[in-house]
XYZ file of C-alpha atoms in Angstrom:
616
model
C -31.504 9.363 -5.237
C -34.183 11.231 -7.167
C -33.659 11.233 -10.933
C -32.483 14.563 -12.262
C -35.225 16.179 -14.300
C -34.899 17.949 -17.631
C -36.374 21.395 -17.261
C -37.399 22.248 -20.783
C -40.634 23.621 -19.361
C -38.681 26.404 -17.708
C -38.353 28.182 -21.033
C -42.108 28.175 -21.551
C -44.470 30.930 -20.559
C -45.668 30.752 -16.962
C -47.407 27.403 -16.671
C -48.854 25.597 -13.685
C -49.009 21.855 -13.186
C -51.660 20.199 -11.029
C -51.361 16.590 -9.933
C -53.768 13.712 -10.026
C -52.465 11.812 -7.027
C -54.415 12.374 -3.822
C -52.673 13.690 -0.710
C -52.498 11.652 2.467
C -54.781 12.911 5.234
C -54.712 12.080 8.928
C -55.021 13.754 12.330
C -52.656 14.563 15.176
C -53.594 14.975 18.820
C -52.403 17.357 21.483
C -50.002 15.671 23.870
C -48.069 17.080 26.786
C -47.852 20.708 27.833
C -44.705 22.639 28.656
C -43.550 25.967 30.045
C -40.123 27.328 29.008
C -38.008 27.357 32.163
C -34.393 28.423 32.387
C -32.048 25.518 33.038
C -28.846 25.987 34.982
C -25.522 26.280 33.182
C -22.854 23.962 34.524
C -21.028 20.697 34.215
C -17.488 19.733 33.340
C -15.760 21.899 30.745
C -14.736 18.904 28.671
C -15.747 15.245 28.804
C -14.847 12.103 26.910
C -18.257 12.313 25.196
C -18.599 15.759 23.664
C -20.285 14.714 20.408
C -23.313 12.524 19.769
C -21.797 9.362 18.251
C -24.930 8.565 16.257
C -24.832 11.868 14.403
C -21.177 12.836 14.064
C -19.315 9.706 12.976
C -17.969 11.318 9.861
C -19.553 14.247 8.085
C -23.222 13.751 7.399
C -23.785 16.646 5.044
C -20.755 15.964 2.892
C -21.426 12.244 2.787
C -17.891 11.475 3.945
C -18.748 9.480 7.044
C -19.141 5.717 7.148
C -20.645 5.423 10.612
C -19.562 4.275 14.025
C -20.085 0.529 13.925
C -23.793 -0.183 13.413
C -24.882 3.337 14.234
C -26.220 5.306 11.257
C -24.940 8.527 9.846
C -27.386 10.276 7.555
C -26.116 11.268 4.125
C -28.029 14.501 3.521
C -26.026 15.716 0.523
C -27.472 15.683 -2.978
C -25.276 18.410 -4.466
C -23.993 17.337 -7.871
C -21.369 19.882 -8.761
C -19.724 23.222 -8.114
C -19.125 25.205 -11.261
C -20.599 28.610 -11.767
C -19.355 32.085 -12.490
C -21.871 34.752 -11.643
C -21.073 38.428 -11.837
C -18.286 39.942 -9.800
C -19.038 41.701 -6.544
C -21.609 44.386 -7.276
C -22.437 45.834 -3.866
C -20.790 48.490 -1.738
C -20.150 48.538 1.964
C -22.293 51.157 3.617
C -20.430 53.664 5.796
C -23.222 53.851 8.349
C -26.356 51.973 9.386
C -29.059 54.572 10.027
C -31.805 51.947 10.080
C -30.132 49.885 12.823
C -32.230 50.451 15.924
C -30.083 48.260 18.116
C -29.066 44.699 18.750
C -27.781 42.231 21.269
C -25.924 38.963 21.424
C -28.179 35.951 21.324
C -27.383 32.330 22.120
C -23.912 30.871 21.700
C -22.032 27.594 21.964
C -21.427 28.126 25.693
C -25.202 28.357 26.267
C -25.755 25.278 24.118
C -23.117 23.036 25.656
C -23.574 23.907 29.339
C -27.386 24.270 29.513
C -29.263 21.794 31.704
C -26.269 21.405 33.992
C -23.994 20.462 31.119
C -26.088 17.450 30.075
C -25.782 18.509 26.455
C -23.504 17.683 23.542
C -21.258 20.162 21.755
C -23.249 21.016 18.618
C -22.186 22.762 15.436
C -23.692 24.454 13.454
C -26.359 26.223 15.505
C -29.165 26.593 12.884
C -31.257 29.693 13.470
C -34.918 29.829 14.448
C -36.203 33.341 15.232
C -39.705 34.715 15.706
C -41.024 37.996 17.079
C -44.319 39.619 17.977
C -46.429 41.103 20.761
C -43.346 42.696 22.320
C -41.299 39.475 22.488
C -38.377 38.005 20.553
C -37.784 34.262 20.690
C -34.597 32.618 19.437
C -34.011 28.885 18.989
C -30.805 27.207 17.871
C -29.411 23.679 18.074
C -30.272 22.882 20.883
C -31.445 25.682 23.193
C -33.919 28.564 23.167
C -34.257 31.941 24.839
C -37.016 34.546 25.055
C -36.322 38.299 25.202
C -38.367 41.457 25.356
C -37.971 43.821 22.424
C -35.336 45.786 24.338
C -33.117 42.698 24.396
C -33.643 41.796 28.049
C -33.542 38.034 28.485
C -36.774 36.838 30.112
C -36.188 33.088 29.889
C -33.191 31.038 28.865
C -31.200 29.261 27.991
C -33.691 26.375 27.924
C -32.373 23.155 26.434
C -34.775 21.797 23.822
C -34.897 18.308 25.329
C -36.298 19.805 28.528
C -38.649 22.157 26.679
C -40.211 19.244 24.770
C -40.460 17.045 27.868
C -37.674 14.579 27.082
C -34.768 13.296 29.167
C -31.493 15.199 28.806
C -29.595 14.834 25.538
C -26.922 12.975 27.539
C -27.154 12.274 31.251
C -23.523 12.553 32.266
C -24.198 10.852 35.579
C -25.762 7.674 34.162
C -24.687 7.725 30.505
C -28.321 7.577 29.345
C -29.203 9.267 26.060
C -32.324 11.267 25.324
C -33.805 11.768 21.851
C -31.748 13.631 19.259
C -33.337 17.050 18.582
C -32.263 19.278 15.706
C -33.259 21.950 13.148
C -35.505 24.343 15.126
C -37.786 26.827 13.386
C -40.197 29.331 14.916
C -43.130 31.493 13.794
C -45.422 34.016 15.495
C -48.859 34.128 13.880
C -50.407 37.566 14.216
C -53.953 36.389 13.426
C -54.213 33.650 16.046
C -51.703 35.393 18.366
C -49.950 32.107 18.890
C -46.298 31.072 18.765
C -45.358 27.953 16.825
C -42.067 26.137 17.159
C -40.989 22.962 15.349
C -38.005 20.625 15.652
C -37.025 17.258 14.195
C -36.777 14.616 16.937
C -35.034 11.298 16.240
C -35.834 8.503 18.656
C -33.258 6.260 20.360
C -33.281 2.570 21.154
C -34.140 2.946 24.831
C -31.517 5.111 26.502
C -28.678 3.956 24.236
C -26.958 6.044 21.594
C -28.422 3.873 18.818
C -31.164 5.382 16.668
C -34.485 3.528 16.607
C -35.532 4.649 13.126
C -38.747 6.386 14.130
C -38.598 10.169 13.964
C -41.145 12.921 14.199
C -41.682 16.659 14.163
C -42.380 18.102 17.585
C -44.728 21.065 17.185
C -45.056 23.370 20.199
C -47.940 25.880 20.169
C -48.318 28.571 22.813
C -51.674 28.741 24.564
C -51.614 32.568 24.670
C -49.819 35.432 22.940
C -47.135 35.312 25.656
C -44.351 32.816 24.783
C -43.114 32.659 28.390
C -46.359 30.891 29.375
C -47.679 27.412 28.631
C -47.399 25.551 25.320
C -49.155 22.493 23.889
C -47.060 19.867 22.134
C -48.101 17.862 19.068
C -46.042 15.060 17.522
C -46.144 14.407 13.792
C -44.496 11.108 12.719
C -42.344 11.507 9.603
C -40.565 8.155 9.152
C -43.088 7.423 6.330
C -42.654 3.664 6.301
C -46.262 2.670 7.005
C -45.925 2.760 10.792
C -47.715 5.113 13.211
C -50.214 6.019 10.508
C -47.620 7.254 8.005
C -47.633 6.355 4.289
C -44.903 4.035 3.012
C -42.465 5.874 0.739
C -40.105 2.915 0.435
C -36.993 4.535 1.892
C -33.975 2.224 1.762
C -33.178 0.736 5.154
C -36.813 0.829 6.255
C -37.089 4.361 7.670
C -37.338 7.786 6.065
C -36.008 10.897 7.805
C -37.939 14.186 7.893
C -34.852 16.370 7.684
C -34.518 20.161 7.613
C -38.068 21.091 8.710
C -39.255 24.638 8.113
C -42.440 26.476 8.888
C -44.785 28.790 7.004
C -48.455 29.730 7.173
C -51.430 31.072 5.318
C -54.738 32.196 6.824
C -55.965 28.657 7.457
C -53.032 26.311 7.897
C -49.550 25.955 9.301
C -47.205 24.478 6.692
C -44.212 22.315 7.546
C -41.823 21.022 4.904
C -39.045 18.448 5.167
C -36.369 16.932 2.964
C -36.993 13.198 2.980
C -33.871 11.045 3.094
C -33.295 7.450 4.060
C -32.224 7.319 7.706
C -30.233 4.088 7.579
C -29.019 4.223 3.974
C -28.258 6.667 1.177
C -31.063 8.154 -0.878
C -33.208 11.258 -1.291
C -36.958 10.770 -1.783
C -38.321 14.253 -2.347
C -39.475 17.097 -0.125
C -42.637 16.609 1.910
C -45.292 19.307 2.397
C -47.529 19.088 5.475
C -50.551 21.382 5.893
C -52.027 21.404 9.428
C -55.162 23.155 10.663
C -54.006 26.390 12.272
C -57.336 26.921 14.045
C -57.131 23.516 15.701
C -53.506 23.920 16.756
C -54.262 27.334 18.264
C -57.195 25.863 20.202
C -55.297 22.805 21.424
C -57.750 20.549 19.554
C -57.142 17.488 17.335
C -55.747 18.855 14.060
C -56.217 17.642 10.500
C -53.028 17.073 8.498
C -52.648 16.942 4.711
C -49.419 15.491 3.319
C -48.229 16.105 -0.251
C -45.359 13.831 -1.290
C -42.880 15.823 -3.371
C -41.294 12.565 -4.487
C -44.448 11.485 -6.300
C -43.566 10.646 -9.949
C -46.395 12.888 -11.207
C -44.643 16.001 -9.860
C -42.407 17.536 -12.557
C -40.201 19.506 -10.148
C -37.172 18.140 -8.276
C -38.608 18.733 -4.823
C -35.730 19.705 -2.546
C -35.960 22.284 0.271
C -39.424 23.491 -0.704
C -39.581 26.459 1.665
C -43.071 27.663 2.745
C -43.733 31.389 2.994
C -44.194 33.101 6.329
C -46.673 35.964 6.498
C -45.837 39.562 7.245
C -48.202 40.895 9.889
C -51.078 38.561 9.091
C -51.148 39.161 5.330
C -52.285 36.044 3.501
C -53.241 35.122 -0.042
C -57.015 34.612 -0.060
C -57.555 33.615 -3.706
C -58.736 30.080 -4.553
C -60.096 29.493 -1.091
C -56.830 30.453 0.574
C -53.382 29.780 -0.860
C -49.945 29.105 0.600
C -46.912 29.694 -1.639
C -43.563 27.943 -1.468
C -40.285 28.196 -3.425
C -37.500 25.752 -4.275
C -34.362 25.635 -6.432
C -32.745 22.853 -8.445
C -29.052 23.591 -9.202
C -27.930 20.859 -6.784
C -29.396 18.236 -9.137
C -27.100 19.099 -12.036
C -23.557 17.905 -12.535
C -22.597 21.492 -13.368
C -24.229 22.851 -10.208
C -25.778 25.610 -12.341
C -29.404 26.493 -13.106
C -31.608 29.369 -14.237
C -34.844 27.860 -12.884
C -36.601 28.058 -9.563
C -39.963 26.453 -8.786
C -43.095 28.176 -7.502
C -45.344 25.859 -5.512
C -48.840 26.592 -4.224
C -51.345 24.783 -2.047
C -54.832 26.145 -2.626
C -58.288 25.731 -1.048
C -56.720 25.748 2.388
C -60.070 26.850 3.856
C -61.107 23.188 3.514
C -58.473 21.997 6.015
C -61.046 21.562 8.813
C -63.979 20.142 6.858
C -62.650 18.396 3.738
C -58.855 18.180 3.978
C -58.552 16.057 0.837
C -59.830 19.101 -1.065
C -56.505 20.935 -0.791
C -54.707 21.093 -4.154
C -51.007 21.272 -5.021
C -49.590 23.065 -8.064
C -46.041 23.836 -9.206
C -44.621 26.104 -11.901
C -41.095 26.680 -13.248
C -39.770 30.252 -13.294
C -36.824 31.384 -15.387
C -34.430 33.509 -13.333
C -30.906 34.881 -13.429
C -28.354 32.056 -13.457
C -27.265 30.843 -10.028
C -24.836 28.118 -9.014
C -23.763 26.015 -6.059
C -20.890 27.962 -4.432
C -17.648 26.326 -5.430
C -15.291 26.991 -2.551
C -14.946 27.462 1.170
C -14.774 30.946 2.664
C -11.419 32.313 3.768
C -11.279 34.132 7.105
C -9.304 37.042 8.437
C -6.406 35.687 10.545
C -6.722 35.907 14.311
C -6.774 33.902 17.527
C -7.778 30.264 16.973
C -7.065 28.473 20.254
C -8.785 25.203 19.315
C -6.645 24.984 16.179
C -3.585 25.933 18.242
C -4.506 23.367 20.896
C -4.473 20.577 18.320
C -1.034 21.746 17.198
C 0.263 21.679 20.787
C 0.751 18.116 22.102
C 0.295 19.060 25.754
C -3.046 20.701 24.933
C -4.191 18.119 22.362
C -3.776 15.426 25.008
C -6.335 17.246 27.173
C -8.759 17.107 24.260
C -8.008 13.407 24.055
C -6.766 13.395 20.462
C -3.423 13.266 18.653
C -1.911 16.599 17.729
C -2.401 17.918 14.212
C -1.178 21.118 12.564
C -3.630 23.202 10.522
C -2.939 26.116 8.285
C -4.142 29.401 9.657
C -6.811 30.495 9.444
C -9.079 27.542 8.684
C -11.723 28.106 6.009
C -15.413 27.636 6.714
C -18.229 26.295 4.559
C -20.824 28.504 2.898
C -24.302 27.285 1.994
C -25.210 25.316 -1.103
C -27.840 26.814 -3.437
C -30.966 25.508 -1.729
C -33.799 27.984 -1.242
C -33.689 29.921 2.003
C -36.403 31.744 3.931
C -39.467 32.807 1.913
C -41.833 35.649 2.843
C -45.257 36.676 1.548
C -45.798 40.431 1.863
C -47.377 43.227 -0.143
C -48.905 40.608 -2.451
C -45.461 39.314 -3.471
C -43.132 36.423 -2.701
C -39.618 37.234 -1.511
C -36.839 34.671 -1.333
C -33.064 34.204 -1.369
C -30.426 31.544 -1.953
C -26.625 31.348 -1.963
C -24.874 31.402 -5.328
C -21.355 31.124 -6.664
C -19.820 34.488 -7.602
C -16.480 35.717 -8.906
C -14.673 37.933 -6.423
C -12.491 40.870 -7.327
C -9.298 38.797 -7.377
C -10.821 36.281 -9.799
C -11.421 33.592 -7.171
C -14.790 32.044 -6.485
C -16.892 33.028 -3.521
C -20.479 33.156 -2.296
C -23.136 35.801 -2.880
C -26.890 35.941 -2.412
C -29.369 35.655 -5.257
C -32.718 37.290 -4.443
C -36.176 37.039 -5.990
C -39.297 39.200 -5.747
C -42.140 37.399 -7.520
C -45.760 37.993 -8.469
C -47.108 34.564 -7.471
C -50.211 34.948 -9.649
C -48.372 35.561 -12.932
C -44.819 34.415 -12.272
C -43.488 37.858 -13.205
C -40.265 38.823 -11.461
C -40.337 42.305 -9.970
C -36.682 42.006 -8.944
C -34.015 39.368 -9.390
C -30.316 39.911 -8.892
C -27.167 38.956 -7.034
C -25.929 40.715 -3.919
C -22.184 40.258 -3.486
C -19.013 42.009 -2.396
C -15.720 41.987 -4.322
C -13.686 41.011 -1.251
C -15.906 38.879 1.017
C -18.454 36.078 1.020
C -22.109 36.616 1.860
C -23.860 33.449 3.015
C -27.073 32.107 4.568
C -29.300 34.964 3.482
C -32.797 35.326 4.953
C -35.279 37.950 3.762
C -38.178 39.499 5.688
C -40.534 42.190 4.385
C -43.060 44.571 5.965
C -46.669 44.834 4.835
C -45.766 47.943 2.834
C -43.137 46.021 0.838
C -39.914 47.208 2.472
C -37.522 44.377 3.155
C -34.187 43.360 4.629
C -31.844 40.469 3.840
C -29.791 39.156 6.776
C -26.575 37.173 6.202
C -23.062 36.445 7.437
C -20.126 38.409 5.961
C -16.783 36.587 5.996
C -13.575 36.977 4.008
C -9.821 37.562 4.151
C -10.446 40.982 5.709
C -13.528 40.062 7.737
C -14.085 37.882 10.753
C -17.538 36.236 10.495
C -19.880 39.205 10.966
C -23.625 39.839 11.049
C -24.594 41.752 7.913
C -27.715 42.979 6.182
C -28.944 44.855 3.116
C -32.221 46.497 2.172
C -34.495 44.792 -0.355
C -37.038 46.541 -2.570
C -39.254 45.249 -5.373
C -38.181 48.070 -7.703
C -34.458 48.557 -7.092
C -33.524 45.187 -5.615
C -30.869 44.903 -2.898
C -29.010 47.862 -1.423
C -25.564 48.273 0.088
C -24.094 45.846 2.594
C -24.282 47.000 6.213
C -22.501 45.412 9.153
C -24.878 45.063 12.099
C -22.158 43.558 14.305
C -18.542 42.969 13.307
C -16.979 39.654 14.247
C -14.433 39.746 17.072
C -12.273 36.884 15.795
C -12.190 33.880 13.454
C -14.511 30.897 13.630
C -12.691 28.193 15.588
C -14.952 25.145 15.656
C -14.653 21.383 15.627
C -16.399 20.507 12.352
C -13.948 19.807 9.582
C -11.431 18.327 12.018
C -11.113 14.618 11.063
C -11.199 13.386 14.654
C -14.394 15.305 15.369
C -16.661 16.720 12.697
C -15.574 15.008 9.508
C -14.605 16.796 6.321
C -16.878 19.842 6.165
C -16.260 22.885 8.395
C -19.898 23.707 9.111
C -21.223 27.253 9.377
C -24.936 27.214 9.989
C -27.709 25.659 7.958
C -29.961 28.713 7.757
C -30.433 32.212 9.159
C -33.642 34.021 10.049
C -35.401 37.370 9.667
C -38.915 38.289 10.838
C -41.207 41.319 10.858
C -42.943 42.864 13.851
C -44.828 45.959 12.687
C -42.306 48.245 10.988
C -39.336 46.550 12.628
C -37.422 43.696 11.019
C -35.616 41.422 13.460
C -32.543 39.613 12.159
C -30.623 36.677 13.593
C -27.278 35.762 12.059
C -24.445 33.517 13.124
C -21.231 35.414 13.857
C -18.225 35.339 16.172
C -18.628 37.408 19.318
C -15.377 36.577 21.162
C -11.666 36.074 20.796
C -9.060 34.597 23.142
C -5.526 33.258 23.099
C -4.356 29.682 23.622
C -3.173 30.612 27.121
C -6.624 31.967 27.989
C -8.202 28.872 26.457
C -6.070 26.537 28.600
C -6.733 28.452 31.826
C -9.402 26.959 34.150
C -12.134 26.220 33.312
C -10.473 24.640 30.271
C -11.682 25.788 26.874
C -14.221 28.341 28.072
C -12.184 31.551 27.799
C -13.976 33.110 30.727
C -17.386 31.693 29.798
C -17.412 33.052 26.226
C -17.130 29.754 24.313
C -16.906 25.985 24.680
C -13.847 23.825 24.292
C -14.868 22.711 20.795
C -16.326 25.837 19.212
C -16.980 29.571 19.499
C -20.055 30.252 17.351
C -22.493 32.912 18.515
C -25.571 34.678 17.195
C -26.442 38.340 16.813
C -30.023 39.625 17.003
C -30.530 43.020 15.365
C -33.516 45.337 14.978
C -33.890 47.274 11.717
C -36.428 50.100 11.528
C -38.242 50.566 8.198
């Protein structure tokens, strides 16, 4: 576990720290090629192996699991405390959404579970990867993707990610053979190169068994044209960082590091990927990793230089956790200092109180040297004093409604079909909001725009979740806007901000509370006035009714996403938020095919996504 740092420097005037340690440089080669091809939906509604035993024995993110025999469960939680009291709800619900150009339902649990003939696991949460450009919209979630035109017509999909990246099925239900574990997709369309970039974390198995080998890597898919339905090149970047396969040795306990929670950004010269580095086979956090990769080489399908900055290096004064790289709006990049990429991170999770008033501004400069002298790239970090934010302190209540999975567990004749003892839950079950890690970062109109979840006081005096937002001058550290978007009667969670070249932005999020089923929401964002009223792009049709948080299945934490997404295409902002698109009764749930409610959900969950277009 990284030592918690004292942040006295945060009270100082804007100061930047450069580091003496040299980055690691190496090269990755183009490997296989792929074309996204729709895989057939099918398979048995429910099997004896719905969940990947290597990844779901207990609750990884809450640290409650102790594994299934020798198989590892990653402890990816470093949150220290939950005690904050930000302002009460300060936003209004808008009565109309004049900017909403339209929207459509994206991928859902049914697509995920039954893609590739049903040779998939039930996965929760989905995690949202969205990118748009050149008349296309591409959505990736755990563990499928789909490609649409900008009218919402599905062109390809669902495509399971194992097939897309050229691997065997996640689980071959005919032979029992396992394919690699793929998770955490992110996507980016680069307007300058007119290429699509998609990244996932891939964790290798021991042969075709369920056991994890220890090696893991980032799969990077790069389209060969501006059309994402065509061919893609695949690069593999090893991230176990134990001295094997050309990686540096970061000394992770158990012998293998894990490149968790990868996210993508870009400047004019490089693609940036960041990970949270944990021990794979033991507890321990080792600092975020920042990878800069030649964008020109990736776009050309050529060998690509890589520069790795280790956020766990002792010379770095910031607690490097979820250092999120900025995506560009319409090809706008920072050109100073030979090309600069900006990144943001937060630090409240490192404090016992769970409270902080500091975020960290990172920059990697001289990116123009990535092709000729990669060791010439330089990393800097600066503390910024902001409005207090805190790790949200409670789960989100839901509006009561149909919860057939919960009801099935409470009904012995139905629970026996699931293969578990019956258990009675209160209704409705609560769901988890995000912690206070930084979420999506955008560079637009010469400014940095970012969001994170924060604890807020609701109108009844209880704690809930709101969204803290930042609009920053990255050259001076001056905050143009910084505030908290919240409602007095509902939680807002997993915010993601995207901004046009002219500086008009939108924050996407989920709205959920005692009077709200999980719904897709958004608010405007401006550098002068901050966030606007809360709009509902698509109201939820019923409560979340998923398997995480059930002791027999997903451990102790009822998961609801890991991140949302918002992207710009011209003057349109595309949003992708997790929400609930269906509702059904226990009788409908038990009707053949079991658990599918007419093809609207899977037996173990009912999450869905909503893709919305906002005109600015």
